[in-house]
């Protein structure tokens, strides 16, 4: 069941050492993921959520050709290798589909299918004409092409900005051939359930909860987390996360002393969690300004996990334990959450599905700690020493 996937989220261009601003460079870098596939399985994940891998001008979100692998990452043989390598390990692959805008030098602009408006003031990005039948047909073809190759679903970049009728039409046509494919829409603000229903999205990103998790830990204000949990959609699958390619690293935001608490919340709330590569090692980084704004949160991985700093080993171990709790309680994906008690520095919440229940207690004073238990049995505990 795809909704029970625990994703390891990778921004491949940077993670694999590709030059972001030099598209003349060509290499078979996708194959560099091989040792990291075993690593993500060891971590406890069973999904690989990839950032952009298609031919682009620079960072991948300025696509030039959705049917061609970016030469900086490899070619068709490399993506076939990756899909096969993941399949043999039981790993689902989700690709990042940028179907709101393309690079201004994309052929669709010259053909009059995009480009009347820039995307959010970025003059290098041209917004697609989503009412054009040719664009809808092309997106259906692109999605089906890669689903036929063996991927499990699509992350839909800036899905909130695309007219919902576009998604209704395109996804209905794709589902005729792939009824079990997953379509995860990037949504930041607004009524998540209404946006998902209007566009027939399977899931949306849970930015409201992301903000509440780090903010409540930074400010010692679990009332904010409680408010977000009480608003957490009960009848909609959400992609829960504490880090991704667009935000400051969670370790830089909350500090390593509270990092385990953030991970514990992620692994015990309803939803479909994703872990941004390196967060499980305590990677740090904050976004900057200008063209290189995202570089600090999109670092290169070493060639193999053995080359990681040993300083993150204890964090990896705690993530393994927490993911283990999650996998043994896979019903949490569709559970309902209730806040039992809260103060500025403590919170207790429980998740239930009518048959099972699990309670999470977190505290900041006198030292950060967490306890997860069910039916009087302790499943996990940690406290800063």
Short mmCIF file of C-alpha atoms in Angstrom, two decimals:
data_model
loop_
_atom_site.label_atom_id
_atom_site.label_comp_id
_atom_site.label_asym_id
_atom_site.label_seq_id
_atom_site.Cartn_x
_atom_site.Cartn_y
_atom_site.Cartn_z
CA UNK A 1 0.00 0.00 0.00
CA UNK A 2 1.65 3.20 -1.21
CA UNK A 3 0.07 5.34 1.49
CA UNK A 4 2.08 3.39 4.08
CA UNK A 5 5.37 4.18 2.39
CA UNK A 6 8.04 5.94 4.44
CA UNK A 7 9.96 8.05 1.93
CA UNK A 8 13.60 9.08 1.88
CA UNK A 9 13.55 12.40 0.03
CA UNK A 10 16.60 13.21 -2.10
CA UNK A 11 17.43 16.23 -4.25
CA UNK A 12 19.54 14.25 -6.74
CA UNK A 13 21.33 16.97 -8.70
CA UNK A 14 23.04 18.31 -5.58
CA UNK A 15 23.14 15.09 -3.56
CA UNK A 16 25.05 13.35 -6.36
CA UNK A 17 27.47 16.22 -6.90
CA UNK A 18 26.17 17.60 -10.19
CA UNK A 19 27.08 21.21 -10.97
CA UNK A 20 23.80 23.07 -10.61
CA UNK A 21 24.74 25.88 -12.98
CA UNK A 22 26.71 23.95 -15.61
CA UNK A 23 24.50 21.77 -17.78
CA UNK A 24 27.38 20.95 -20.13
CA UNK A 25 28.64 18.49 -17.55
CA UNK A 26 27.53 14.92 -18.27
CA UNK A 27 27.97 11.86 -16.06
CA UNK A 28 26.17 8.70 -14.96
CA UNK A 29 25.61 10.04 -11.47
CA UNK A 30 22.28 8.29 -10.82
CA UNK A 31 24.24 5.09 -10.29
CA UNK A 32 25.90 6.80 -7.34
CA UNK A 33 22.67 6.15 -5.46
CA UNK A 34 23.41 2.42 -5.26
CA UNK A 35 25.00 2.35 -1.77
CA UNK A 36 22.33 4.74 -0.54
CA UNK A 37 19.52 2.38 -1.52
CA UNK A 38 20.75 -0.16 1.02
CA UNK A 39 21.21 2.70 3.47
CA UNK A 40 17.60 3.85 3.17
CA UNK A 41 16.42 0.26 3.68
CA UNK A 42 18.66 -0.02 6.75
CA UNK A 43 17.17 3.22 8.01
CA UNK A 44 13.72 1.64 7.72
CA UNK A 45 12.36 3.47 4.69
CA UNK A 46 10.75 1.79 1.69
CA UNK A 47 10.34 4.74 -0.68
CA UNK A 48 12.67 7.02 -2.64
CA UNK A 49 11.17 10.45 -3.30
CA UNK A 50 13.37 12.07 -5.94
CA UNK A 51 13.63 15.74 -6.73
CA UNK A 52 13.83 16.73 -10.42
CA UNK A 53 15.75 14.35 -12.69
CA UNK A 54 14.66 15.66 -16.11
CA UNK A 55 16.66 17.80 -18.51
CA UNK A 56 16.67 21.36 -17.22
CA UNK A 57 18.52 24.65 -17.41
CA UNK A 58 19.91 24.72 -13.86
CA UNK A 59 18.22 23.47 -10.67
CA UNK A 60 15.75 21.02 -12.18
CA UNK A 61 12.61 23.05 -11.63
CA UNK A 62 13.27 24.84 -14.93
CA UNK A 63 12.49 21.81 -17.09
CA UNK A 64 13.44 21.55 -20.76
CA UNK A 65 12.33 17.99 -21.53
CA UNK A 66 10.21 15.77 -19.25
CA UNK A 67 11.03 12.70 -21.33
CA UNK A 68 14.81 12.98 -21.06
CA UNK A 69 17.01 12.35 -18.02
CA UNK A 70 19.24 15.32 -17.19
CA UNK A 71 22.66 14.57 -18.71
CA UNK A 72 24.29 15.61 -15.43
CA UNK A 73 22.58 12.58 -13.86
CA UNK A 74 22.81 10.11 -16.74
CA UNK A 75 20.54 8.71 -19.41
CA UNK A 76 17.80 6.17 -20.03
CA UNK A 77 20.03 3.27 -19.10
CA UNK A 78 20.71 4.85 -15.72
CA UNK A 79 17.06 5.42 -14.81
CA UNK A 80 16.25 1.87 -15.89
CA UNK A 81 19.06 0.67 -13.66
CA UNK A 82 17.74 2.73 -10.74
CA UNK A 83 14.16 1.54 -11.13
CA UNK A 84 15.33 -2.07 -11.26
CA UNK A 85 17.65 -1.61 -8.28
CA UNK A 86 14.79 -0.15 -6.25
CA UNK A 87 12.32 -2.82 -7.33
CA UNK A 88 14.63 -5.63 -6.23
CA UNK A 89 14.90 -3.99 -2.80
CA UNK A 90 11.17 -3.33 -2.43
CA UNK A 91 11.62 0.43 -2.72
CA UNK A 92 8.88 2.57 -4.31
CA UNK A 93 10.00 5.51 -6.47
CA UNK A 94 8.17 8.82 -6.69
CA UNK A 95 9.29 11.40 -9.25
CA UNK A 96 8.98 15.17 -9.01
CA UNK A 97 6.72 16.44 -11.78
CA UNK A 98 6.96 20.16 -12.53
CA UNK A 99 3.78 20.76 -14.52
CA UNK A 100 3.00 24.32 -13.51
CA UNK A 101 5.89 25.98 -15.33
CA UNK A 102 8.87 25.22 -17.55
CA UNK A 103 12.11 26.93 -18.53
CA UNK A 104 11.56 29.94 -20.75
CA UNK A 105 13.66 28.20 -23.40
CA UNK A 106 11.36 25.15 -23.44
CA UNK A 107 9.90 24.44 -26.93
CA UNK A 108 6.39 24.86 -25.50
CA UNK A 109 7.04 28.58 -25.10
CA UNK A 110 7.85 29.04 -28.78
CA UNK A 111 4.78 26.92 -29.65
CA UNK A 112 2.56 29.30 -27.68
CA UNK A 113 1.71 26.69 -25.02
CA UNK A 114 3.42 28.56 -22.19
CA UNK A 115 5.04 31.85 -21.41
CA UNK A 116 2.48 34.67 -21.29
CA UNK A 117 3.29 35.08 -17.61
CA UNK A 118 6.39 34.43 -15.51
CA UNK A 119 6.14 32.11 -12.54
CA UNK A 120 6.01 34.20 -9.35
CA UNK A 121 8.22 36.89 -10.82
CA UNK A 122 10.93 34.50 -12.06
CA UNK A 123 11.44 35.62 -15.63
CA UNK A 124 13.37 32.44 -16.45
CA UNK A 125 10.24 30.36 -15.74
CA UNK A 126 7.18 30.35 -18.01
CA UNK A 127 3.77 29.33 -16.71
CA UNK A 128 2.01 26.66 -18.76
CA UNK A 129 -1.31 27.32 -20.47
CA UNK A 130 -3.22 24.68 -18.55
CA UNK A 131 -6.40 25.10 -20.59
CA UNK A 132 -4.60 24.03 -23.78
CA UNK A 133 -5.56 20.46 -24.81
CA UNK A 134 -2.03 19.93 -26.12
CA UNK A 135 -0.55 20.62 -22.68
CA UNK A 136 -3.02 18.29 -20.97
CA UNK A 137 -2.28 15.55 -23.50
CA UNK A 138 1.46 16.04 -23.05
CA UNK A 139 1.29 15.78 -19.24
CA UNK A 140 -0.81 12.62 -19.48
CA UNK A 141 1.78 11.15 -21.87
CA UNK A 142 4.66 12.12 -19.58
CA UNK A 143 3.07 10.67 -16.46
CA UNK A 144 2.11 7.43 -18.16
CA UNK A 145 5.51 7.07 -19.81
CA UNK A 146 7.35 6.99 -16.49
CA UNK A 147 4.68 4.96 -14.72
CA UNK A 148 5.07 2.35 -17.45
CA UNK A 149 8.80 2.37 -16.76
CA UNK A 150 8.08 1.35 -13.16
CA UNK A 151 7.72 4.36 -10.89
CA UNK A 152 4.96 4.35 -8.28
CA UNK A 153 3.74 7.93 -8.39
CA UNK A 154 4.28 11.65 -8.80
CA UNK A 155 4.98 14.56 -6.53
CA UNK A 156 3.20 17.47 -8.23
CA UNK A 157 5.26 20.63 -7.80
CA UNK A 158 3.31 23.76 -6.78
CA UNK A 159 0.07 21.86 -7.28
CA UNK A 160 -1.78 24.64 -5.49
CA UNK A 161 -1.12 27.05 -8.38
CA UNK A 162 -2.46 24.77 -11.10
CA UNK A 163 -6.19 25.02 -11.91
CA UNK A 164 -7.95 22.07 -10.20
CA UNK A 165 -9.85 21.22 -13.37
CA UNK A 166 -6.47 20.52 -15.02
CA UNK A 167 -5.64 17.94 -12.36
CA UNK A 168 -9.13 16.43 -12.53
CA UNK A 169 -8.84 15.88 -16.26
CA UNK A 170 -5.20 14.74 -16.39
CA UNK A 171 -5.28 12.46 -13.33
CA UNK A 172 -8.52 10.80 -14.36
CA UNK A 173 -6.96 9.87 -17.69
CA UNK A 174 -3.76 8.59 -16.08
CA UNK A 175 -5.71 6.56 -13.53
CA UNK A 176 -7.50 4.72 -16.32
CA UNK A 177 -4.22 2.88 -16.89
CA UNK A 178 -2.67 3.26 -13.44
CA UNK A 179 -5.43 3.19 -10.81
CA UNK A 180 -2.99 2.57 -7.97
CA UNK A 181 -0.53 5.37 -8.76
CA UNK A 182 0.06 7.97 -6.05
CA UNK A 183 -0.35 11.71 -6.78
CA UNK A 184 1.05 13.94 -4.05
CA UNK A 185 0.35 17.64 -4.48
CA UNK A 186 2.61 20.33 -3.08
CA UNK A 187 0.27 22.59 -1.13
CA UNK A 188 1.43 25.20 1.37
CA UNK A 189 -1.54 27.26 2.56
CA UNK A 190 -5.30 26.98 2.39
CA UNK A 191 -7.92 24.33 2.99
CA UNK A 192 -6.02 21.12 2.31
CA UNK A 193 -9.09 18.91 2.06
CA UNK A 194 -10.88 21.29 -0.30
CA UNK A 195 -7.82 21.70 -2.54
CA UNK A 196 -7.23 17.94 -2.68
CA UNK A 197 -10.89 17.20 -3.43
CA UNK A 198 -11.09 19.85 -6.16
CA UNK A 199 -8.02 18.46 -7.92
CA UNK A 200 -8.61 14.78 -7.04
CA UNK A 201 -5.18 14.61 -5.40
CA UNK A 202 -4.37 11.54 -3.33
CA UNK A 203 -2.34 13.50 -0.79
CA UNK A 204 -0.96 16.95 -0.07
CA UNK A 205 2.08 18.28 1.77
CA UNK A 206 1.41 19.19 5.42
CA UNK A 207 3.22 22.51 5.76
CA UNK A 208 1.04 23.71 8.62
CA UNK A 209 2.16 20.81 10.81
CA UNK A 210 5.78 21.22 9.69
CA UNK A 211 5.75 24.81 10.89
CA UNK A 212 4.08 23.93 14.18
CA UNK A 213 6.59 21.18 14.95
CA UNK A 214 9.72 23.30 14.68
CA UNK A 215 8.15 26.48 16.01
CA UNK A 216 6.73 24.84 19.13
CA UNK A 217 10.13 23.32 19.91
CA UNK A 218 12.03 26.56 19.31
CA UNK A 219 9.62 28.73 21.31
CA UNK A 220 8.75 26.16 23.99
CA UNK A 221 5.10 26.58 23.02
CA UNK A 222 3.37 23.24 22.54
CA UNK A 223 0.05 25.09 22.29
CA UNK A 224 0.96 25.80 18.67
CA UNK A 225 1.58 22.11 18.00
CA UNK A 226 -1.67 21.22 19.71
CA UNK A 227 -3.55 23.69 17.50
CA UNK A 228 -2.04 22.17 14.35
CA UNK A 229 -2.79 18.62 15.50
CA UNK A 230 -6.39 19.58 16.21
CA UNK A 231 -6.62 20.93 12.64
CA UNK A 232 -4.78 17.96 11.09
CA UNK A 233 -7.03 16.64 8.28
CA UNK A 234 -8.89 13.56 9.46
CA UNK A 235 -10.03 12.29 6.08
CA UNK A 236 -7.13 13.26 3.85
CA UNK A 237 -3.73 11.63 3.46
CA UNK A 238 -0.99 14.17 4.07
CA UNK A 239 2.73 14.01 3.45
CA UNK A 240 4.18 14.85 6.84
CA UNK A 241 7.78 16.08 7.08
CA UNK A 242 10.21 18.08 9.17
CA UNK A 243 12.56 18.89 6.29
CA UNK A 244 12.69 19.19 2.53
CA UNK A 245 14.65 20.88 -0.25
CA UNK A 246 12.99 24.26 0.28
CA UNK A 247 13.37 24.84 4.03
CA UNK A 248 16.09 25.21 6.65
CA UNK A 249 17.47 21.97 8.06
CA UNK A 250 15.57 20.85 11.14
CA UNK A 251 18.82 20.39 13.11
CA UNK A 252 19.75 24.02 12.41
CA UNK A 253 16.31 25.21 13.42
CA UNK A 254 15.64 23.31 16.66
CA UNK A 255 19.17 22.22 17.58
CA UNK A 256 20.37 18.67 18.14
CA UNK A 257 19.02 18.68 21.71
CA UNK A 258 15.45 18.71 20.38
CA UNK A 259 15.97 16.91 17.10
CA UNK A 260 14.73 13.56 18.40
CA UNK A 261 11.50 15.17 19.60
CA UNK A 262 10.80 16.52 16.11
CA UNK A 263 11.44 13.08 14.61
CA UNK A 264 9.22 11.44 17.22
CA UNK A 265 6.32 13.72 16.34
CA UNK A 266 6.84 12.97 12.64
CA UNK A 267 6.76 9.24 13.23
CA UNK A 268 3.70 9.15 15.50
CA UNK A 269 1.21 11.47 13.80
CA UNK A 270 -1.20 10.39 11.03
CA UNK A 271 0.07 10.80 7.48
CA UNK A 272 2.69 9.54 5.06
CA UNK A 273 6.09 10.67 6.39
CA UNK A 274 9.13 11.63 4.36
CA UNK A 275 12.66 12.13 5.68
CA UNK A 276 14.86 14.61 3.86
CA UNK A 277 18.24 13.08 3.14
CA UNK A 278 20.73 13.83 5.89
CA UNK A 279 18.18 14.86 8.52
CA UNK A 280 18.62 11.39 9.99
CA UNK A 281 22.31 12.27 10.42
CA UNK A 282 21.76 15.74 11.84
CA UNK A 283 22.85 17.61 8.70
CA UNK A 284 22.71 21.38 9.22
CA UNK A 285 22.07 24.23 6.80
CA UNK A 286 20.00 27.38 6.42
CA UNK A 287 18.74 29.00 3.25
CA UNK A 288 20.46 32.14 2.02
CA UNK A 289 19.76 34.77 -0.60
CA UNK A 290 20.10 34.98 -4.38
CA UNK A 291 20.99 32.27 -6.88
CA UNK A 292 22.73 30.12 -4.29
CA UNK A 293 20.00 30.46 -1.66
CA UNK A 294 19.22 26.74 -1.52
CA UNK A 295 22.73 25.35 -1.76
CA UNK A 296 23.21 25.01 1.99
CA UNK A 297 20.15 22.78 2.39
CA UNK A 298 20.91 20.72 -0.72
CA UNK A 299 24.39 19.33 -0.02
CA UNK A 300 26.33 16.59 -1.77
CA UNK A 301 26.36 13.16 -0.18
CA UNK A 302 29.66 11.34 0.24
CA UNK A 303 30.27 8.47 -2.16
CA UNK A 304 29.12 5.90 0.39
CA UNK A 305 27.41 5.90 3.81
CA UNK A 306 30.68 4.66 5.33
CA UNK A 307 32.13 8.12 4.66
CA UNK A 308 29.52 9.93 6.76
CA UNK A 309 30.73 11.68 9.88
CA UNK A 310 30.42 9.43 12.95
CA UNK A 311 28.93 12.39 14.81
CA UNK A 312 25.53 11.66 13.28
CA UNK A 313 25.51 7.99 14.16
CA UNK A 314 23.48 8.35 17.33
CA UNK A 315 20.81 10.37 15.49
CA UNK A 316 20.59 7.68 12.80
CA UNK A 317 20.05 5.08 15.53
CA UNK A 318 17.19 7.05 17.10
CA UNK A 319 15.59 7.48 13.66
CA UNK A 320 15.84 3.74 13.11
CA UNK A 321 14.06 3.08 16.41
CA UNK A 322 11.32 5.61 15.66
CA UNK A 323 10.80 4.33 12.14
CA UNK A 324 10.60 0.85 13.61
CA UNK A 325 7.74 1.99 15.84
CA UNK A 326 6.04 3.47 12.81
CA UNK A 327 6.40 0.35 10.69
CA UNK A 328 5.04 -1.85 13.48
CA UNK A 329 2.06 0.50 13.68
CA UNK A 330 1.41 1.13 10.00
CA UNK A 331 -2.24 1.86 10.79
CA UNK A 332 -1.06 5.31 11.96
CA UNK A 333 -1.18 6.49 8.33
CA UNK A 334 -4.98 6.82 8.42
CA UNK A 335 -5.44 7.31 12.17
CA UNK A 336 -7.13 10.17 13.98
CA UNK A 337 -5.22 12.29 16.44
CA UNK A 338 -6.43 13.79 19.72
CA UNK A 339 -4.51 16.11 22.04
CA UNK A 340 -4.88 14.87 25.61
CA UNK A 341 -2.99 17.52 27.52
CA UNK A 342 -0.74 20.50 26.84
CA UNK A 343 1.31 23.18 28.53
CA UNK A 344 3.99 25.42 27.09
CA UNK A 345 6.62 22.75 27.70
CA UNK A 346 4.67 19.47 27.60
CA UNK A 347 2.21 17.79 25.30
CA UNK A 348 0.48 14.41 25.14
CA UNK A 349 -1.48 13.19 22.14
CA UNK A 350 -2.97 9.90 21.09
CA UNK A 351 -3.68 8.35 17.70
CA UNK A 352 -6.40 5.77 17.15
CA UNK A 353 -8.00 3.89 14.29
CA UNK A 354 -10.87 2.32 16.23
CA UNK A 355 -8.89 -0.84 16.97
CA UNK A 356 -5.42 0.37 17.93
CA UNK A 357 -4.14 3.33 19.91
CA UNK A 358 -0.75 4.89 20.55
CA UNK A 359 0.20 7.75 22.86
CA UNK A 360 3.11 10.15 22.56
CA UNK A 361 4.30 12.29 25.48
CA UNK A 362 6.88 15.03 24.96
CA UNK A 363 8.48 17.45 27.37
CA UNK A 364 11.14 20.16 27.34
CA UNK A 365 11.71 20.64 31.08
CA UNK A 366 13.92 19.80 32.92
CA UNK A 367 15.51 18.30 29.81
CA UNK A 368 13.99 17.37 26.41
CA UNK A 369 12.45 13.91 26.28
CA UNK A 370 9.81 11.72 24.66
CA UNK A 371 7.92 8.55 25.54
CA UNK A 372 5.77 6.52 23.14
CA UNK A 373 3.52 3.85 24.60
CA UNK A 374 0.46 1.74 23.86
CA UNK A 375 -1.73 -0.24 26.25
CA UNK A 376 0.68 0.40 29.08
CA UNK A 377 3.67 -0.89 27.10
CA UNK A 378 6.56 1.43 26.38
CA UNK A 379 7.50 1.35 22.70
CA UNK A 380 10.18 4.03 22.75
CA UNK A 381 11.72 6.53 25.13
CA UNK A 382 14.52 9.06 24.91
CA UNK A 383 15.75 11.87 27.12
CA UNK A 384 18.67 14.22 26.65
CA UNK A 385 21.54 13.27 28.90
#
